[in-house]
CSV table of C-alpha atoms in Angstrom, one decimal:
chain,number,residue,atom,x,y,z
A,22,UNK,CA,106.4,87.6,162.7
A,23,UNK,CA,104.1,89.4,159.8
A,24,UNK,CA,101.0,88.0,158.2
A,25,UNK,CA,101.1,86.7,154.5
A,26,UNK,CA,98.1,88.3,153.3
A,27,UNK,CA,96.5,85.2,151.8
A,28,UNK,CA,92.8,85.6,152.2
A,29,UNK,CA,90.4,82.6,152.8
A,30,UNK,CA,86.7,82.7,153.5
A,31,UNK,CA,84.6,80.2,155.3
A,32,UNK,CA,81.4,81.0,153.2
A,33,UNK,CA,81.2,80.1,149.5
A,34,UNK,CA,78.6,80.6,146.9
A,35,UNK,CA,76.2,77.5,147.1
A,36,UNK,CA,76.0,75.3,144.0
A,37,UNK,CA,72.8,74.8,142.3
A,38,UNK,CA,71.6,78.1,143.9
A,39,UNK,CA,68.1,79.4,143.1
A,40,UNK,CA,67.1,82.5,144.2
A,41,UNK,CA,63.1,82.3,143.8
A,42,UNK,CA,63.2,78.9,145.8
A,43,UNK,CA,65.2,80.4,148.7
A,44,UNK,CA,63.0,83.5,148.9
A,45,UNK,CA,59.9,81.5,148.9
A,46,UNK,CA,61.3,79.1,151.7
A,47,UNK,CA,62.3,82.3,153.5
A,48,UNK,CA,58.8,83.8,153.2
A,49,UNK,CA,57.1,80.6,154.3
A,50,UNK,CA,59.5,80.4,157.3
A,51,UNK,CA,58.6,84.0,158.2
A,52,UNK,CA,54.8,84.1,157.6
A,53,UNK,CA,52.0,83.0,160.0
A,54,UNK,CA,52.2,82.2,163.7
A,55,UNK,CA,55.9,81.9,165.0
A,56,UNK,CA,58.8,82.2,162.7
A,57,UNK,CA,61.0,78.9,161.7
A,58,UNK,CA,64.2,80.6,162.6
A,59,UNK,CA,66.3,77.6,161.8
A,60,UNK,CA,65.1,77.7,158.1
A,61,UNK,CA,66.5,81.4,158.1
A,62,UNK,CA,69.7,80.4,159.7
A,63,UNK,CA,70.1,77.5,157.3
A,64,UNK,CA,69.6,79.2,154.1
A,65,UNK,CA,71.1,82.8,154.9
A,66,UNK,CA,74.3,81.2,156.2
A,67,UNK,CA,75.1,78.9,153.5
A,68,UNK,CA,74.8,81.4,150.8
A,69,UNK,CA,77.5,84.1,149.7
A,70,UNK,CA,76.5,87.7,149.9
A,71,UNK,CA,76.0,88.1,146.2
A,72,UNK,CA,73.8,85.3,146.3
A,73,UNK,CA,71.7,86.8,149.4
A,74,UNK,CA,71.5,89.9,147.3
A,75,UNK,CA,69.6,87.9,144.6
A,76,UNK,CA,67.3,86.4,147.4
A,77,UNK,CA,66.5,89.9,148.6
A,78,UNK,CA,65.5,91.0,145.1
A,79,UNK,CA,63.4,87.8,144.4
A,80,UNK,CA,61.7,88.0,148.0
A,81,UNK,CA,60.8,91.6,147.2
A,82,UNK,CA,59.4,90.9,143.8
A,83,UNK,CA,57.3,88.0,145.2
A,84,UNK,CA,56.0,89.9,148.3
A,85,UNK,CA,56.3,93.5,147.9
A,86,UNK,CA,58.3,93.8,151.2
A,87,UNK,CA,62.0,93.7,151.7
A,88,UNK,CA,63.6,91.0,153.4
A,89,UNK,CA,65.3,93.1,155.8
A,90,UNK,CA,62.0,94.8,157.1
A,91,UNK,CA,60.5,91.4,157.5
A,92,UNK,CA,63.4,89.8,159.3
A,93,UNK,CA,63.4,93.0,161.7
A,94,UNK,CA,59.7,92.4,162.2
A,95,UNK,CA,59.9,88.6,162.9
A,96,UNK,CA,63.2,88.0,164.8
A,97,UNK,CA,64.8,90.3,167.6
A,98,UNK,CA,68.1,91.0,169.3
A,99,UNK,CA,71.4,89.6,168.5
A,100,UNK,CA,70.0,86.9,166.0
A,101,UNK,CA,68.1,89.8,164.1
A,102,UNK,CA,71.4,91.8,163.9
A,103,UNK,CA,73.2,88.7,162.5
A,104,UNK,CA,70.7,88.1,159.9
A,105,UNK,CA,70.4,91.6,158.9
A,106,UNK,CA,74.1,91.8,158.6
A,107,UNK,CA,74.2,88.7,156.2
A,108,UNK,CA,71.6,90.1,153.8
A,109,UNK,CA,73.4,93.7,153.6
A,110,UNK,CA,76.0,94.2,151.2
A,111,UNK,CA,79.5,94.5,152.6
A,112,UNK,CA,80.0,98.3,152.1
A,113,UNK,CA,76.5,99.1,153.3
A,114,UNK,CA,77.1,96.8,156.3
A,115,UNK,CA,80.2,98.7,157.4
A,116,UNK,CA,78.3,101.9,157.0
A,117,UNK,CA,75.6,100.6,159.0
A,118,UNK,CA,78.1,99.6,161.9
A,119,UNK,CA,79.7,102.9,161.7
A,120,UNK,CA,76.2,104.9,162.0
A,121,UNK,CA,75.5,102.7,164.9
A,122,UNK,CA,78.8,103.5,166.7
A,123,UNK,CA,78.1,107.4,166.4
A,124,UNK,CA,74.3,107.2,167.4
A,125,UNK,CA,73.0,108.0,170.9
A,126,UNK,CA,75.0,109.3,173.7
A,127,UNK,CA,78.6,108.9,173.5
A,128,UNK,CA,80.7,107.4,170.7
A,129,UNK,CA,81.6,103.7,170.4
A,130,UNK,CA,85.2,104.4,169.7
A,131,UNK,CA,86.1,100.7,169.7
A,132,UNK,CA,84.0,99.8,166.7
A,133,UNK,CA,85.2,102.9,164.7
A,134,UNK,CA,89.0,102.0,165.4
A,135,UNK,CA,88.4,98.3,164.6
A,136,UNK,CA,86.9,99.3,161.1
A,137,UNK,CA,89.2,101.9,160.0
A,138,UNK,CA,92.4,100.1,161.1
A,139,UNK,CA,91.5,96.7,159.5
A,140,UNK,CA,89.9,98.0,156.2
A,141,UNK,CA,91.7,98.7,152.9
A,142,UNK,CA,91.6,102.0,151.2
A,143,UNK,CA,89.1,100.2,148.6
A,144,UNK,CA,86.8,99.3,151.5
A,145,UNK,CA,86.9,102.5,153.2
A,146,UNK,CA,86.1,104.4,149.9
A,147,UNK,CA,83.3,102.1,149.2
A,148,UNK,CA,81.4,102.4,152.6
A,149,UNK,CA,82.2,106.2,152.5
A,150,UNK,CA,80.4,106.5,149.0
A,151,UNK,CA,77.5,104.6,150.8
A,152,UNK,CA,77.3,107.0,153.7
A,153,UNK,CA,77.3,110.1,151.4
A,154,UNK,CA,74.6,108.6,149.2
A,155,UNK,CA,72.6,107.7,152.4
A,156,UNK,CA,73.0,110.8,154.4
A,157,UNK,CA,73.9,113.5,151.8
A,158,UNK,CA,76.9,114.5,154.0
A,159,UNK,CA,80.5,113.2,153.9
A,160,UNK,CA,81.4,110.6,156.6
A,161,UNK,CA,84.4,112.7,157.7
A,162,UNK,CA,81.8,115.6,158.3
A,163,UNK,CA,79.9,113.5,160.9
A,164,UNK,CA,83.0,111.9,162.4
A,165,UNK,CA,84.4,115.3,163.2
A,166,UNK,CA,81.3,116.1,165.4
A,167,UNK,CA,81.8,112.8,167.5
A,168,UNK,CA,85.6,112.9,168.1
A,169,UNK,CA,88.1,115.5,169.1
A,170,UNK,CA,91.9,115.9,169.4
A,171,UNK,CA,94.5,113.7,168.2
A,172,UNK,CA,92.3,110.9,167.8
A,173,UNK,CA,90.2,112.8,165.6
A,174,UNK,CA,93.3,113.8,163.4
A,175,UNK,CA,94.4,110.2,163.1
A,176,UNK,CA,91.1,108.7,162.5
A,177,UNK,CA,90.2,111.4,159.7
A,178,UNK,CA,93.4,110.4,157.9
A,179,UNK,CA,92.4,106.9,157.9
A,180,UNK,CA,89.0,107.8,156.7
A,181,UNK,CA,90.2,109.6,153.6
A,182,UNK,CA,91.2,106.2,152.3
A,183,UNK,CA,94.4,107.5,150.8
A,184,UNK,CA,97.1,105.1,152.7
A,185,UNK,CA,100.2,104.5,150.4
A,186,UNK,CA,99.7,101.4,148.7
A,187,UNK,CA,103.1,100.5,147.6
A,188,UNK,CA,104.3,96.9,147.5
A,189,UNK,CA,107.8,97.3,148.4
A,190,UNK,CA,109.7,99.1,151.2
A,191,UNK,CA,112.4,101.6,151.3
A,192,UNK,CA,115.0,100.3,154.0
A,193,UNK,CA,116.6,103.8,154.1
A,194,UNK,CA,112.9,105.3,154.6
A,195,UNK,CA,112.3,102.9,157.2
A,196,UNK,CA,115.3,103.5,159.4
A,197,UNK,CA,114.6,107.4,159.1
A,198,UNK,CA,111.2,106.9,160.1
A,199,UNK,CA,112.0,104.6,163.1
A,200,UNK,CA,114.5,107.2,164.2
A,201,UNK,CA,111.9,109.9,164.1
A,202,UNK,CA,109.4,107.8,165.9
A,203,UNK,CA,112.0,106.9,168.5
A,204,UNK,CA,112.9,110.8,168.9
A,205,UNK,CA,109.4,111.8,169.1
A,206,UNK,CA,108.5,109.4,172.0
A,207,UNK,CA,111.2,107.4,173.9
A,208,UNK,CA,114.0,109.5,173.5
A,209,UNK,CA,112.3,113.2,174.8
A,210,UNK,CA,110.3,114.3,177.7
A,211,UNK,CA,106.7,114.4,176.4
A,212,UNK,CA,105.6,112.7,173.1
A,213,UNK,CA,105.3,114.2,169.8
A,214,UNK,CA,101.8,112.4,168.8
A,215,UNK,CA,101.7,114.2,165.5
A,216,UNK,CA,104.9,112.1,164.3
A,217,UNK,CA,103.4,108.9,165.3
A,218,UNK,CA,100.0,110.0,163.4
A,219,UNK,CA,101.8,111.1,160.4
A,220,UNK,CA,103.8,107.8,159.7
A,221,UNK,CA,101.5,105.2,161.1
A,222,UNK,CA,98.5,106.4,159.0
A,223,UNK,CA,100.1,107.5,155.7
A,224,UNK,CA,102.7,104.9,155.1
A,225,UNK,CA,102.0,101.6,153.2
A,226,UNK,CA,101.8,98.3,154.8
A,227,UNK,CA,105.1,96.7,153.8
A,228,UNK,CA,106.9,100.1,154.6
A,229,UNK,CA,105.5,100.1,158.1
A,230,UNK,CA,106.4,96.4,158.7
A,231,UNK,CA,110.2,97.3,157.7
A,232,UNK,CA,109.7,100.2,160.2
A,233,UNK,CA,108.8,98.1,163.2
A,234,UNK,CA,111.9,96.2,162.7
A,235,UNK,CA,114.0,98.9,162.4
A,236,UNK,CA,112.3,100.6,165.4
A,237,UNK,CA,112.8,97.5,167.8
A,238,UNK,CA,116.6,97.7,166.8
A,239,UNK,CA,116.9,101.2,167.6
A,240,UNK,CA,115.2,101.3,170.7
A,241,UNK,CA,115.2,97.7,172.1
A,242,UNK,CA,111.2,98.0,172.5
A,243,UNK,CA,108.5,97.1,170.1
A,244,UNK,CA,106.5,100.1,168.6
A,245,UNK,CA,103.5,98.8,170.3
A,246,UNK,CA,105.3,98.8,173.5
A,247,UNK,CA,106.3,102.3,173.2
A,248,UNK,CA,102.7,103.7,172.2
A,249,UNK,CA,101.3,102.0,175.1
A,250,UNK,CA,103.8,103.6,177.4
A,251,UNK,CA,103.8,107.0,175.8
A,252,UNK,CA,100.0,107.5,175.1
A,253,UNK,CA,96.6,106.9,176.6
A,254,UNK,CA,92.9,106.9,175.5
A,255,UNK,CA,91.5,106.4,172.2
A,256,UNK,CA,94.5,107.6,170.5
A,257,UNK,CA,96.6,104.9,171.9
A,258,UNK,CA,93.9,102.4,171.3
A,259,UNK,CA,93.7,103.6,167.5
A,260,UNK,CA,97.6,103.4,166.9
A,261,UNK,CA,98.1,100.1,168.6
A,262,UNK,CA,95.2,98.6,166.3
A,263,UNK,CA,97.2,100.1,163.3
A,264,UNK,CA,100.2,98.4,164.2
A,265,UNK,CA,98.6,95.2,164.9
A,266,UNK,CA,96.9,95.2,161.6
A,267,UNK,CA,100.3,96.1,160.0
A,268,UNK,CA,101.7,93.0,161.3
A,269,UNK,CA,98.4,90.5,161.1
A,270,UNK,CA,94.7,91.7,160.5
A,271,UNK,CA,93.5,88.1,161.3
A,272,UNK,CA,95.3,88.0,164.7
A,273,UNK,CA,94.0,91.4,165.6
A,274,UNK,CA,90.5,90.3,164.7
A,275,UNK,CA,90.8,87.0,166.4
A,276,UNK,CA,91.7,89.0,169.7
A,277,UNK,CA,88.7,91.2,169.1
A,278,UNK,CA,86.4,88.1,168.7
A,279,UNK,CA,88.1,86.5,172.0
A,280,UNK,CA,87.5,90.0,173.7
A,281,UNK,CA,83.8,90.0,172.6
A,282,UNK,CA,83.0,86.7,174.2
A,283,UNK,CA,85.1,86.7,177.4
A,284,UNK,CA,84.1,87.9,180.9
A,285,UNK,CA,80.2,88.6,181.8
A,286,UNK,CA,78.1,89.1,178.8
A,287,UNK,CA,78.7,88.8,175.2
A,288,UNK,CA,79.5,91.8,172.9
A,289,UNK,CA,77.2,90.5,170.1
A,290,UNK,CA,77.5,93.4,168.1
A,291,UNK,CA,81.3,92.9,167.7
A,292,UNK,CA,80.8,89.1,167.3
A,293,UNK,CA,78.5,89.5,164.6
A,294,UNK,CA,80.2,92.4,162.8
A,295,UNK,CA,83.6,90.5,162.5
A,296,UNK,CA,81.8,87.0,161.8
A,297,UNK,CA,79.7,88.4,159.0
A,298,UNK,CA,82.3,90.9,157.7
A,299,UNK,CA,85.2,88.3,157.4
A,300,UNK,CA,83.2,85.5,156.2
A,301,UNK,CA,84.1,85.6,152.7
A,302,UNK,CA,87.5,87.3,153.1
A,303,UNK,CA,89.8,85.7,155.8
A,304,UNK,CA,87.8,83.9,158.5
A,305,UNK,CA,89.8,80.7,158.0
A,306,UNK,CA,92.8,82.8,158.9
A,307,UNK,CA,91.3,84.3,161.8
A,308,UNK,CA,90.2,80.8,163.2
A,309,UNK,CA,93.9,79.7,162.6
A,310,UNK,CA,95.2,82.7,164.4
A,311,UNK,CA,92.5,82.3,167.2
A,312,UNK,CA,93.8,78.5,167.7
A,313,UNK,CA,97.3,79.6,168.0
A,314,UNK,CA,96.7,82.3,170.4
A,315,UNK,CA,94.1,80.9,172.8
A,316,UNK,CA,94.9,77.0,172.3
A,317,UNK,CA,91.0,76.5,171.7
A,318,UNK,CA,89.1,76.8,168.5
A,319,UNK,CA,87.0,79.8,167.5
A,320,UNK,CA,84.1,77.4,167.1
A,321,UNK,CA,84.4,75.9,170.7
A,322,UNK,CA,84.3,79.4,172.1
A,323,UNK,CA,81.2,80.4,170.2
A,324,UNK,CA,79.5,77.2,171.5
A,325,UNK,CA,80.1,77.6,174.9
A,326,UNK,CA,79.3,81.4,174.8
A,327,UNK,CA,76.1,81.7,172.6
A,328,UNK,CA,73.2,79.1,172.2
A,329,UNK,CA,70.1,78.4,170.4
A,330,UNK,CA,69.5,79.3,166.8
A,331,UNK,CA,71.7,82.5,167.1
A,332,UNK,CA,74.7,80.2,168.1
A,333,UNK,CA,73.7,77.8,165.4
A,334,UNK,CA,73.9,80.5,162.8
A,335,UNK,CA,77.4,81.7,164.0
A,336,UNK,CA,78.5,78.3,164.0
A,337,UNK,CA,77.5,77.6,160.4
A,338,UNK,CA,79.4,80.7,159.3
A,339,UNK,CA,82.5,79.8,161.3
A,340,UNK,CA,82.7,76.9,159.0
A,341,UNK,CA,84.0,74.1,161.1
A,342,UNK,CA,86.5,73.3,164.0
A,343,UNK,CA,90.2,73.4,164.3
């Protein structure tokens, strides 16, 4: 079953919005001894990103400081990361997350995979432009120094943001691609990874959806099962993520949210990134897929996993129970 592409967010523009009043309230919540974190959460999580940009402008005009710098100075940890994400424009936020994934020792490949597999050409080009303006170098240049092998080849194709955006599928081409994938993997000794990379990273979403159906008819297995049986490491993870996103981006992100909260400790960076970046796009759909997959609501999982004002802020963004 494939996803219908209808987008529904949980965060809407606030009626009767006044950027100067909000900026003043935020300034009062930050200044002095102790920070009124509840006010920060209540205001920022109930405004659209466009409205938050107006608040940032009004805040800087009133104080001479940026709201981001004051939030970073007066809050900490996962709550700070969440608030900074909320006041950052979407393309810039993706850029920040990619930069964070490449910093320090080792590369956070799972973050790169999530972002490049789930974003549209338009989104990829937008954050790539931000990266170039900020660093003076192309994002692909820096990615090459962080990753290697077939994983590098596949990720760099996605990073170009040139996936075919055709709206219809060619049945004959789907059969031909499915046969090529079968012959490059299940049918031969050893796997021709380049064929998988070429087809999965270049074809349009409707074309790949048709190819997945044809592949199952030819091989008796799903393409995901074949990838998992034929490949290992980050290339496997990336191509599986691409297949999952072709079928249903909200279900893929629901799974990522579940994994960020299960087990010992919480992956707050992933939790923040998905909740913030999808809050005005399709978080209602992610909530529905989460309930379908895990038989509990996303809100209940957040409530049992994180607490305090950080948890309260995430619950506001979540937008309700299911």
